[in-house]
Amino acid sequence: MSIEPRTLKGFRDFLPEEARRRQFVISVLRNIFESFDFAPLETPALEYEEILTGKYGEEGDKLMYRFEDNGGRRVALRYDQTVPLARVIAQYQHQLPMPFKRYQIQNVWRAENTQKGRFREFLQCDADIIGSTSTRADVQIISVAAAGLKALGFENFRVLINDRSIFEGLSKGTIIAIDKLKKIGREGVIQELVSKEGYNEQEAEQTLSRIENATAPTRLQEIFENLNLIGKETVPYIFSPTLARGLEYYTGLIFEIEVEGYTAGSVCGGGRYDDLIGMFSKEAIPAVGFSYGFDRLLEAMEVLGITPQLPPMIDILVTVFSEDLASSSVSFASRLREQGFRVEVYLDEANLDKQIKYAVKKGVPYLAIIGPDEAHSDMVTIKTLATGEQARLSQNEATEFLLGNIQKENS
Amino acid sequence: MSIEPRTLKGFRDFLPEEARRRQFVISVLRNIFESFDFAPLETPALEYEEILTGKYGEEGDKLMYRFEDNGGRRVALRYDQTVPLARVIAQYQHQLPMPFKRYQIQNVWRAENTQKGRFREFLQCDADIIGSTSTRADVQIISVAAAGLKALGFENFRVLINDRSIFEGLSKGTIIAIDKLKKIGREGVIQELVSKEGYNEQEAEQTLSRIENATAPTRLQEIFENLNLIGKETVPYIFSPTLARGLEYYTGLIFEIEVEGYTAGSVCGGGRYDDLIGMFSKEAIPAVGFSYGFDRLLEAMEVLGITPQLPPMIDILVTVFSEDLASSSVSFASRLREQGFRVEVYLDEANLDKQIKYAVKKGVPYLAIIGPDEAHSDMVTIKTLATGEQARLSQNEATEFLLGNIQKENS
């Protein structure tokens, strides 16, 4: 009996076109991270279970992939990139430069409910600055987050910025209710404060108003001043006093980025979390960072029509006239490769029409045709697919022609 | 009680320097694969257990990470990239162009004995052509393997090539013994044939000699002819009739690449395997491919002293004189970033000496210093660290100066 070929629910194969697009987005973000001097870090897929459990609340422990390995060790699959980062900081403390600026782009695994369109394996893209309390670190984190979006072609987005200290003195329930403002509206928030948190109408209204009209704390003002120097063109931000980012571990700055025209949620979120990184060591180590939602980024690009049109992988398809002439095609292809061209030799046996269709489908710009006439005189016919023009040239002339045209296109 | 920060045996953290080097090697290989028209494929880390078990022999089933997920499904971690490829071919047969040329660069997990210096999580880099029986496919696979090594800076290597048909009529034990020739020598092979396979001295000697002096089968000769056209400079190969590549699933061409000066083993191996890909479908689907040993590649580069010296991630460090002048540094840095420079603003509070040392340690070529004098006159002092030269310039002049010099360096 043959085994049914299938993937697990919530897991995805990325076939070439999608894999290339994802790689492209990753390389754009990688470039931006590195241009701001963030260095890559990679951690293992598997960790000792005790490293991960108890760090993400009950929900996290439930959704984590955990098992016993062949050696009887309790292990768990990476659930996010922040806890492994905290472990790395503690483990290599004396080797790492401080402040430590790292980015990390790896998959994480969560046994999420797939009914909600969630994935069980998905890519996270994080950038964090560890070991600095400076507002310049906060400013830089916001700047790099915005720069990544610009580099991907997003033009209209805004960074919503707040500071956790805005909520000082308020109960968790109150913060959770206020955080829902965008989703459920003012009336909704007030109702929730009354029904769940024991406020009366007036108190609820006053509390919400007080937050809505709060002024930014001093530290945030300093951040805003620096962001203004960088310019609103570069980092379009607004102060958003009702932004709470759930009940996460943030201790100061919090921010989210919303993309105009994409309503499924923020594509990026982060903030300062000065108490979390120290979990594996004795001292608290300040930290500020953010994470792009990679799948959301791709979805937003799709929605806005800015998904990159990737160029064809190859410049030239060398056709094969017949098996006995194939070697001429192979050697001409090799010659082109030595010139730095990206070249494919047609692999199957097929008539020229089929080979041309193959090139057109792949978007290959040039065809090199070596039939019996060409083969016997060391010539080659070059066909420009966009115009249909073709010319029979010596192999030298053909190489010159392609060098001229393909460099022109790439520059 | 605090949790000890540690990684599992056989698993590795890649700190920035190493992670950058690995990324660099990956990007070089990715480029080569794509320039030969191989497209990326990614498959999930977890598969249904039944997809993977029984495909790698007893040893494989034993070393595989397998467990029951939260939904009671038996799952297993990716063990290699060939079985998932076979599943993909069967699952998306009608969506995929044939021949299907894909490369795949992902981690695999094996509960190997770490005593032997083996890793339990390691990167595989595969390239395969599915659906073509043409010798051009074989030639291309060998060519791309060699091109990848050249691109990484390997100059002296050779491709050992053989065809499985050489061993026709010989027992498995005989093939295994002959495959050890390089390791245990002629005498060793003959002894093993006598002691384990029931040959007498003379028969053993004759069998070994027959293989050593075998002529290449017709199909291999055709491959060699094409490789000769490409040139031994480009693909330095030799016919190696005693090469067997263990008892793997190969059905025709087999090859390995040895690097001169690196004796720990071949850095690359592959061949034709026409029966394997069909395991999830009714029809056999021909295939030829290879895999680089990524860790071995890095090790060989280290041994040969060709490990790439990666350029500094940033062009310019903008120093910070004091907290009250920091905003001038932040805004000048932002201006430089808009010009496309890769820029870091110093984050801590520190004296200029410490900031210069930081730049030197990181290999940053230029320092932009904004002290009180500069700040009050919109000037900046640019220091070239290689020469120690410095000049106080207007911000415009400074930008021009850096544009001239940094572009010069990169071109």
Short mmCIF file of C-alpha atoms in Angstrom, two decimals, chain B residues 15 30 66 84 119 121 150 179 189 239 266 286 309 332 339 349 380:
data_model
loop_
_atom_site.label_atom_id
_atom_site.label_comp_id
_atom_site.label_asym_id
_atom_site.label_seq_id
_atom_site.Cartn_x
_atom_site.Cartn_y
_atom_site.Cartn_z
CA LEU B 15 26.77 33.72 17.60
CA ARG B 30 22.02 30.03 -3.34
CA ARG B 66 9.77 11.06 16.56
CA PRO B 84 10.28 15.32 1.74
CA PHE B 119 25.78 17.19 15.31
CA GLU B 121 20.95 19.55 14.09
CA LYS B 150 34.73 27.56 -7.15
CA ASP B 179 34.41 1.11 -1.34
CA VAL B 189 40.21 -4.83 0.77
CA PHE B 239 36.92 8.37 -13.50
CA SER B 266 34.45 14.49 0.65
CA PRO B 286 14.07 9.58 -12.57
CA GLN B 309 36.83 37.90 5.70
CA PHE B 332 23.26 63.21 11.19
CA GLN B 339 22.08 58.40 1.46
CA GLU B 349 27.51 56.97 27.27
CA VAL B 380 31.18 67.16 11.65
#
